[in-house]
Tab-separated table of C-alpha atoms in Angstrom:
chain	number	residue	atom	x	y	z
J	1	MET	CA	0.000	0.000	0.000
J	2	LYS	CA	1.079	3.542	-0.772
J	3	THR	CA	-0.333	6.823	0.483
J	4	VAL	CA	-0.572	9.858	-1.764
J	5	TYR	CA	-2.125	13.226	-1.093
J	6	LEU	CA	-4.699	15.544	-2.592
J	7	MET	CA	-4.675	19.174	-1.595
J	8	VAL	CA	-7.546	21.549	-2.260
J	9	SER	CA	-7.029	25.241	-1.676
J	10	HIS	CA	-8.307	28.776	-1.991
J	11	SER	CA	-5.677	31.514	-2.244
J	12	GLY	CA	-7.947	34.551	-2.427
J	13	THR	CA	-6.314	35.688	-5.677
J	14	VAL	CA	-8.399	37.131	-8.500
J	15	PRO	CA	-8.519	33.846	-10.497
J	16	ALA	CA	-9.384	31.873	-7.333
J	17	ASN	CA	-12.142	34.322	-6.465
J	18	ILE	CA	-13.543	34.101	-10.003
J	19	VAL	CA	-13.708	30.307	-9.677
J	20	ARG	CA	-15.337	30.650	-6.258
J	21	PHE	CA	-17.865	33.158	-7.623
J	22	PHE	CA	-19.055	30.707	-10.260
J	23	THR	CA	-18.891	27.515	-8.193
J	24	HIS	CA	-20.095	28.978	-4.871
J	25	LYS	CA	-17.723	26.507	-3.206
J	26	GLU	CA	-15.114	26.870	-0.484
J	27	TYR	CA	-12.116	25.615	-2.475
J	28	SER	CA	-11.049	26.695	-5.952
J	29	HIS	CA	-7.891	24.694	-6.683
J	30	ALA	CA	-6.624	21.085	-6.489
J	31	CYS	CA	-3.134	19.512	-6.467
J	32	TYR	CA	-1.628	16.031	-6.269
J	33	ALA	CA	1.407	15.097	-4.166
J	34	ASN	CA	3.161	11.780	-3.665
J	35	SER	CA	4.644	12.703	-0.270
J	36	ALA	CA	3.159	14.088	2.948
J	37	ALA	CA	5.649	16.972	2.889
J	38	LEU	CA	3.886	18.250	-0.254
J	39	SER	CA	7.341	19.067	-1.569
J	40	ASN	CA	6.218	18.120	-5.078
J	41	LEU	CA	2.739	19.356	-5.912
J	42	TYR	CA	1.453	18.645	-9.412
J	43	THR	CA	-1.357	20.671	-10.913
J	44	PHE	CA	-2.492	23.097	-13.584
J	45	GLY	CA	-2.309	26.776	-12.765
J	46	ARG	CA	-0.329	29.940	-13.241
J	47	ILE	CA	3.173	29.480	-14.608
J	48	ASN	CA	4.320	32.822	-13.205
J	49	THR	CA	3.444	33.771	-9.615
J	50	ALA	CA	2.790	37.388	-10.569
J	51	PHE	CA	0.387	36.704	-13.467
J	52	PHE	CA	-2.314	34.101	-13.973
J	53	ILE	CA	-1.805	34.039	-17.744
J	54	PRO	CA	-0.251	31.952	-19.193
J	55	GLY	CA	-1.268	28.863	-17.319
J	56	GLY	CA	-0.191	25.300	-17.728
J	57	PHE	CA	1.112	22.171	-16.033
J	58	ILE	CA	3.153	23.195	-13.022
J	59	THR	CA	5.108	21.603	-10.216
J	60	GLY	CA	6.203	23.101	-6.946
J	61	GLY	CA	5.930	22.509	-3.251
J	62	ILE	CA	3.974	23.923	-0.351
J	63	ASP	CA	7.108	26.018	0.235
J	64	SER	CA	7.213	27.332	-3.381
J	65	ASP	CA	7.184	30.978	-4.448
J	66	PHE	CA	3.411	30.961	-4.852
J	67	TYR	CA	2.736	29.836	-1.285
J	68	GLN	CA	5.484	32.116	0.018
J	69	HIS	CA	3.670	34.985	-1.724
J	70	TYR	CA	0.247	33.775	-0.508
J	71	PRO	CA	1.035	32.105	2.848
J	72	HIS	CA	-2.538	32.449	4.104
J	73	THR	CA	-3.893	30.271	1.307
J	74	LYS	CA	-6.546	28.073	2.885
J	75	VAL	CA	-5.712	24.393	2.329
J	76	ARG	CA	-7.181	21.011	3.094
J	77	VAL	CA	-5.032	17.910	2.634
J	78	TYR	CA	-6.428	14.424	2.112
J	79	ALA	CA	-4.596	11.105	2.365
J	80	VAL	CA	-5.401	8.580	-0.360
J	81	ALA	CA	-4.460	4.949	0.281
J	82	LEU	CA	-3.605	3.141	-2.947
J	83	THR	CA	-2.596	-0.382	-3.765
J	84	ASP	CA	0.810	-0.704	-5.388
J	85	ALA	CA	-0.880	-1.224	-8.765
J	86	GLN	CA	-3.069	1.880	-8.332
J	87	PHE	CA	-0.021	3.922	-7.321
J	88	GLU	CA	1.843	2.756	-10.421
J	89	THR	CA	-1.165	3.722	-12.576
J	90	VAL	CA	-1.360	7.230	-11.085
J	91	GLU	CA	2.386	7.755	-11.387
J	92	ALA	CA	2.408	6.478	-15.005
J	93	ARG	CA	-0.348	8.951	-15.872
J	94	LEU	CA	1.575	11.730	-14.126
J	95	ALA	CA	4.737	10.784	-16.043
J	96	LYS	CA	2.998	11.702	-19.295
J	97	PHE	CA	2.618	15.279	-18.042
J	98	LEU	CA	6.187	15.362	-16.743
J	99	GLU	CA	7.686	14.116	-20.030
J	100	ASN	CA	6.807	17.290	-21.922
J	101	PRO	CA	5.179	19.862	-19.624
J	102	ALA	CA	5.431	22.689	-22.173
J	103	GLN	CA	2.882	20.989	-24.444
J	104	TYR	CA	0.165	21.304	-21.766
J	105	HIS	CA	-1.885	24.455	-21.261
J	106	TYR	CA	-4.442	25.662	-18.768
J	107	GLY	CA	-7.903	25.052	-20.213
J	108	PHE	CA	-9.582	28.424	-19.747
J	109	ALA	CA	-12.333	27.339	-22.166
J	110	ASN	CA	-12.656	24.130	-20.145
J	111	CYS	CA	-13.713	26.211	-17.120
J	112	VAL	CA	-16.661	27.615	-19.047
J	113	LEU	CA	-17.620	24.195	-20.378
J	114	GLN	CA	-17.367	22.692	-16.867
J	115	PHE	CA	-19.633	25.437	-15.521
J	116	LEU	CA	-22.159	24.599	-18.245
J	117	GLY	CA	-21.887	20.885	-17.409
J	118	LEU	CA	-20.502	19.995	-20.840
J	119	ARG	CA	-17.963	17.171	-21.062
J	120	VAL	CA	-14.817	18.196	-22.897
J	121	HIS	CA	-11.657	16.240	-23.656
J	122	ARG	CA	-9.343	18.797	-25.234
J	123	PRO	CA	-5.886	17.319	-25.810
J	124	HIS	CA	-3.207	19.112	-23.775
J	125	HIS	CA	-5.699	21.521	-22.108
J	126	TYR	CA	-6.705	20.915	-18.495
J	127	THR	CA	-7.916	22.628	-15.375
J	128	CYS	CA	-6.364	21.621	-12.066
J	129	SER	CA	-9.255	19.391	-11.070
J	130	GLN	CA	-9.502	17.780	-14.506
J	131	MET	CA	-5.881	16.699	-14.297
J	132	ILE	CA	-6.307	15.267	-10.790
J	133	ALA	CA	-9.504	13.473	-11.809
J	134	GLN	CA	-7.767	12.009	-14.850
J	135	LEU	CA	-4.842	10.794	-12.717
J	136	PHE	CA	-7.330	8.956	-10.479
J	137	GLU	CA	-9.811	7.874	-13.164
J	138	GLY	CA	-11.120	4.412	-12.278
J	139	ILE	CA	-9.512	4.640	-8.813
J	140	LEU	CA	-11.504	7.312	-6.952
J	141	PRO	CA	-15.311	7.165	-7.185
J	142	LEU	CA	-16.010	10.634	-8.615
J	143	GLN	CA	-19.309	9.522	-10.178
J	144	LYS	CA	-18.743	11.831	-13.143
J	145	ASP	CA	-16.553	12.200	-16.186
J	146	TRP	CA	-13.089	13.516	-15.277
J	147	SER	CA	-13.647	16.591	-17.462
J	148	LEU	CA	-16.474	17.730	-15.162
J	149	ALA	CA	-14.510	17.405	-11.908
J	150	LYS	CA	-14.220	20.463	-9.683
J	151	PRO	CA	-11.938	20.914	-6.650
J	152	MET	CA	-14.761	20.412	-4.145
J	153	ASP	CA	-15.589	17.024	-5.677
J	154	PHE	CA	-12.475	15.653	-3.985
J	155	CYS	CA	-13.766	16.902	-0.623
J	156	ASN	CA	-16.913	14.822	-1.083
J	157	LEU	CA	-15.098	11.479	-1.422
J	158	ALA	CA	-14.955	10.600	2.286
J	159	LEU	CA	-11.154	10.577	2.203
J	160	PRO	CA	-9.347	11.120	5.507
J	161	CYS	CA	-8.551	14.811	5.932
J	162	ILE	CA	-5.122	15.016	7.569
J	163	PHE	CA	-4.882	18.813	7.706
J	164	GLU	CA	-7.011	21.921	7.409
J	165	GLY	CA	-5.521	25.380	7.835
J	166	THR	CA	-3.183	27.632	5.864
J	167	ALA	CA	-0.298	26.779	3.562
J	168	GLU	CA	2.042	28.520	5.996
J	169	GLU	CA	0.771	26.417	8.917
J	170	TYR	CA	1.207	23.199	6.932
J	171	ASN	CA	4.703	24.180	5.858
J	172	ASN	CA	5.635	25.034	9.460
J	173	MET	CA	4.181	21.735	10.685
J	174	MET	CA	6.296	19.805	8.175
J	175	LYS	CA	9.422	21.746	9.170
J	176	GLN	CA	8.781	20.902	12.827
J	177	LYS	CA	8.422	17.212	11.955
J	178	GLU	CA	11.760	17.351	10.105
J	179	THR	CA	13.549	18.776	13.139
J	180	VAL	CA	12.031	16.136	15.439
J	181	VAL	CA	13.204	13.319	13.151
């Protein structure tokens, strides 16, 4: 068995507030991590911390520039227990994004289509939650097509929540655990 992590968040930035306005939900972003330290978060979002355009496939940790700039980002972290085979499936799907990250773009049009409830499978264009849902397709019971997944859908899966607070608090908690070990 392996444990991986899903993090949902709301940073309070303009793009996050636009998502929240349309979804009327608490969280506006989703990430995947394969370690509890969240040192490698995988998602779709802004490539540059200062601007939300262009967007694409990004990696970074809970201690990255974005979370340093927005330390009060509200986060919730879920633990996902996977069999070895499920873990290999998720990691193989992730590897496709990692092989050529520049070919992937944030699916701004996908957001509109999601809001309208229209399934869309645009090659190389994803939202954060679409990517996470595709990584876990056939593993997590989303009860919908991966292209319709929204960040709050992951909160409704009855996964164990291991943390709720701010990005800064999570980062500090992980640093404290490192010094104890």
